[in-house]
Coordinates of C-alpha atoms and ligand atoms in Angstrom, one line a residue:
M1 CA 82.1 96.8 114.7
N2 CA 84.5 96.1 111.6
D3 CA 87.4 95.3 114.2
F4 CA 85.1 92.9 116.4
T5 CA 84.0 91.0 113.3
N6 CA 87.7 90.7 112.0
C7 CA 89.0 89.8 115.4
P8 CA 87.2 90.4 118.9
Q9 CA 90.8 90.5 120.5
L10 CA 91.7 93.3 118.2
Y11 CA 88.4 95.0 119.1
K12 CA 89.4 94.4 122.8
Y13 CA 93.0 96.1 122.5
R14 CA 91.6 99.0 120.6
A15 CA 88.0 99.8 121.9
V16 CA 88.1 98.5 125.5
D17 CA 91.7 98.7 126.5
Q18 CA 92.3 101.7 124.2
L19 CA 96.0 100.8 123.8
P20 CA 97.7 103.4 121.9
E21 CA 98.8 102.5 118.3
P22 CA 101.4 104.4 116.4
A23 CA 100.3 106.4 113.4
S24 CA 100.0 104.6 110.0
I25 CA 101.2 106.3 107.1
D26 CA 98.4 105.3 104.9
A27 CA 95.8 106.5 107.4
E28 CA 97.5 109.9 107.7
R29 CA 97.6 110.3 103.9
G30 CA 94.1 109.6 103.8
K31 CA 93.4 112.1 106.5
L32 CA 95.3 114.8 104.5
I33 CA 93.4 114.1 101.4
H34 CA 90.0 114.0 103.2
A35 CA 91.0 117.5 105.0
I36 CA 91.9 118.9 101.5
L37 CA 88.6 117.9 99.8
E38 CA 86.7 119.1 102.8
D39 CA 88.2 122.6 102.4
L40 CA 88.0 122.6 98.7
F41 CA 84.0 122.7 99.0
E42 CA 84.4 125.9 101.1
L43 CA 85.4 127.6 97.9
P44 CA 82.8 129.1 95.6
A45 CA 82.3 126.3 92.8
G46 CA 84.2 128.2 90.2
E47 CA 87.3 127.9 92.2
R48 CA 87.2 124.2 93.1
T49 CA 90.0 123.3 90.7
F50 CA 92.9 121.1 90.7
E51 CA 95.3 124.0 91.4
S52 CA 93.2 125.2 94.4
A53 CA 93.3 121.7 95.9
T54 CA 97.2 121.7 95.5
E55 CA 97.4 125.2 96.8
L56 CA 95.8 123.7 100.1
L57 CA 98.2 121.0 100.5
P58 CA 101.2 122.8 102.2
R59 CA 98.8 124.4 104.6
K60 CA 96.9 121.4 105.5
W61 CA 100.1 119.2 105.7
Q62 CA 101.4 121.9 108.3
E63 CA 98.2 121.7 110.3
Q64 CA 98.6 117.8 110.3
L65 CA 102.2 117.9 111.4
A66 CA 101.1 120.2 114.4
S67 CA 98.5 117.8 115.5
T68 CA 100.5 114.6 114.9
P69 CA 104.3 115.6 115.5
E70 CA 105.4 111.9 115.2
L71 CA 104.6 112.2 111.5
A72 CA 107.8 114.0 110.9
T73 CA 109.6 110.7 111.4
L74 CA 107.4 108.8 109.4
V75 CA 107.4 111.1 106.3
L76 CA 111.3 111.4 105.6
D77 CA 110.9 112.4 102.0
E78 CA 108.6 115.3 101.8
K79 CA 108.8 115.7 97.9
E80 CA 107.7 112.2 97.7
W81 CA 104.8 112.6 100.1
F82 CA 103.5 115.6 98.3
D83 CA 103.9 114.0 94.8
R84 CA 101.8 111.0 96.1
A85 CA 99.2 113.4 97.6
Q86 CA 99.1 115.4 94.3
S87 CA 98.5 112.3 92.2
L88 CA 95.5 111.1 94.6
L89 CA 94.3 114.6 93.9
T90 CA 94.6 114.4 90.3
N91 CA 92.7 111.2 90.4
Y92 CA 90.0 112.8 92.4
F93 CA 89.4 115.3 89.5
I94 CA 89.2 112.4 87.1
L95 CA 86.5 110.9 89.2
E96 CA 84.2 114.1 90.0
N97 CA 84.0 117.6 88.9
P98 CA 83.5 119.6 92.0
V99 CA 82.5 122.7 90.2
A100 CA 79.3 121.2 88.8
F101 CA 77.5 120.6 92.2
E102 CA 77.0 121.9 95.6
P103 CA 77.5 119.4 98.4
S104 CA 75.1 119.9 101.2
F105 CA 77.3 118.3 104.2
R106 CA 80.8 117.4 104.7
E107 CA 82.0 115.2 107.6
L108 CA 78.3 114.9 108.6
H109 CA 77.9 113.4 111.9
L110 CA 75.2 110.8 112.1
E111 CA 74.0 109.1 115.3
R112 CA 71.2 107.1 116.7
D113 CA 70.4 104.6 119.3
I114 CA 69.7 101.6 117.3
S115 CA 68.5 99.5 120.3
E116 CA 68.1 100.4 124.0
E117 CA 71.8 99.3 124.4
I118 CA 73.4 100.2 121.2
Y119 CA 74.4 103.7 120.3
L120 CA 75.9 104.0 116.8
H121 CA 77.5 107.0 115.1
G122 CA 79.7 107.8 112.3
Y123 CA 81.0 110.7 110.1
V124 CA 79.9 110.8 106.4
D125 CA 82.6 112.5 104.2
R126 CA 80.1 113.9 102.1
L127 CA 76.3 114.2 101.6
D128 CA 74.6 115.9 98.5
I129 CA 71.0 116.7 98.4
A130 CA 69.8 117.4 94.8
P131 CA 67.3 120.2 94.0
T132 CA 65.0 117.6 93.3
G133 CA 65.6 116.0 96.8
E134 CA 67.5 112.9 96.0
V135 CA 70.2 112.0 98.5
R136 CA 73.7 110.8 97.7
I137 CA 76.2 109.5 100.3
V138 CA 79.8 109.9 99.0
D139 CA 82.9 108.5 100.8
Y140 CA 86.5 109.1 99.4
K141 CA 89.0 106.2 99.8
T142 CA 92.6 106.9 99.2
G143 CA 93.5 103.2 98.6
K144 CA 92.5 100.9 95.7
S145 CA 89.1 99.5 94.8
P146 CA 88.2 96.1 96.3
K147 CA 88.8 93.0 94.1
P148 CA 85.8 91.6 92.3
G149 CA 83.4 89.9 94.9
W150 CA 84.4 92.1 97.7
E151 CA 82.3 95.2 96.8
E152 CA 79.4 94.3 99.0
K153 CA 81.9 94.3 102.2
A154 CA 83.1 97.7 101.2
L155 CA 79.6 98.9 100.7
F156 CA 78.4 98.1 104.2
Q157 CA 80.0 101.2 105.8
L158 CA 77.7 103.5 103.5
R159 CA 74.8 101.4 104.1
V160 CA 75.2 102.0 107.8
Y161 CA 75.1 105.8 106.9
A162 CA 72.2 105.3 104.7
L163 CA 70.4 103.3 107.6
L164 CA 71.1 106.2 110.1
Y165 CA 70.0 108.9 107.7
W166 CA 66.9 107.1 106.7
R167 CA 66.0 106.3 110.3
N168 CA 66.7 109.9 111.4
Q169 CA 65.3 111.9 108.4
G170 CA 62.8 109.4 107.0
V171 CA 64.2 109.9 103.6
L172 CA 65.8 106.6 101.8
P173 CA 69.1 107.7 100.3
H174 CA 69.1 107.4 96.5
L175 CA 72.7 106.6 95.7
L176 CA 75.9 105.5 97.8
Q177 CA 79.0 106.2 96.1
L178 CA 82.6 105.0 97.2
L179 CA 85.3 106.9 95.2
Y180 CA 88.6 105.1 95.1
L181 CA 91.3 107.7 94.5
G182 CA 94.1 105.0 94.4
D183 CA 93.1 103.6 91.0
T184 CA 90.3 106.0 89.9
K185 CA 87.3 103.5 90.2
T186 CA 84.0 104.3 91.6
I187 CA 81.5 101.8 93.2
K188 CA 78.0 102.8 93.2
S189 CA 74.8 101.1 94.8
V190 CA 71.1 102.2 95.0
P191 CA 70.2 101.3 98.5
T192 CA 66.8 99.5 99.1
E193 CA 64.7 99.4 102.2
S194 CA 65.4 95.6 102.5
Q195 CA 69.1 96.2 102.3
L196 CA 69.1 98.7 105.0
L197 CA 66.9 96.5 107.1
S198 CA 69.1 93.7 106.7
T199 CA 72.2 96.1 107.7
E200 CA 70.2 96.9 110.7
R201 CA 69.7 93.4 111.7
I202 CA 73.5 92.7 111.1
L203 CA 74.4 95.6 113.2
N204 CA 72.1 94.4 116.1
A205 CA 73.5 90.9 115.9
I206 CA 77.2 92.3 116.0
G207 CA 76.3 94.8 118.9
A208 CA 74.6 91.7 120.8
E209 CA 77.9 89.8 120.4
I210 CA 80.0 92.8 121.6
L211 CA 77.8 93.0 124.7
T212 CA 77.9 89.5 125.4
A213 CA 81.9 89.5 125.0
L214 CA 82.0 92.6 127.5
E215 CA 79.8 91.0 130.0
S216 CA 81.8 87.7 129.9
D217 CA 85.0 89.6 129.4
H218 CA 85.9 87.0 126.7
F219 CA 87.3 88.3 123.4
P220 CA 88.7 85.4 121.3
T221 CA 91.4 85.7 119.0
K222 CA 90.8 85.3 115.2
K223 CA 93.8 84.5 113.4
S224 CA 93.9 85.6 109.6
R225 CA 96.0 87.4 107.1
L226 CA 95.1 90.5 108.9
C227 CA 97.4 89.5 111.8
D228 CA 100.5 90.4 109.4
W229 CA 99.3 94.0 109.7
C230 CA 98.1 93.9 113.5
F231 CA 100.3 96.3 115.7
F232 CA 99.4 94.0 118.7
K233 CA 100.7 90.7 117.2
A234 CA 103.9 90.9 119.5
I235 CA 101.3 90.6 122.6
C236 CA 98.6 88.7 121.2
P237 CA 98.1 85.4 122.8
A238 CA 97.4 83.7 119.4
H239 CA 101.0 84.4 118.3
N240 CA 102.8 84.0 121.8
Ligands
SF4_301 S1 97.4 89.3 115.9 FE1 95.6 88.6 114.7 S2 94.7 87.4 116.3 FE2 95.9 88.6 117.5 S3 94.7 90.7 118.0 FE3 95.8 90.9 115.9 S4 94.3 90.3 114.4 FE4 93.7 89.5 116.3

């Protein structure tokens, strides 16, 4: 949905044509850190230390290399790669103390038909249910926090998760939390029913636009600064 909002043609290349894209080093770094944090919570609370997290690093990296062999050509300096990963893990421990709580779910799959024609699903990095019943939805970001004024856009993804959880479980999450390991910042938001209903309306509106684009096979290009990072620029009609 983000792709479609940013540029319908980009959405077509990715979601409809499913053209392959090369691995991105930032995305792969994010996957590695997410995998380590997921496994960290397999350990008993008292063992969830920075040392345990860094011990997981070589094994998770080998697993990632096995599943994405082309990474070997992207990561030319393994020491630098490990140093950067360790620094992100250091930042994680500045933001949270994983010894102090028990997560309820990691990589929780949420799904729902939000209308007759639109099925929506996503994976939540972590969902914590307090003994008193309050639900917290947590998402890790390995980049830096958004500039002032862009927090709402960043929170949209978590509001979608909150909406799915609320609709499926009948429980309104208490807190949404984005942890930015790139610059040790946290964005928190207390979702309200009206925010989630508004999120649902936006999702239905974007979904309807996607269906119209599919039916008419019309996916307009939308030039923006994103084009400079778009892998498909070389074949995009807006640039050729
Ligand atoms: S280059 Fe720009 S306009 Fe073209 S598909 Fe990519 S994002 Fe869209």
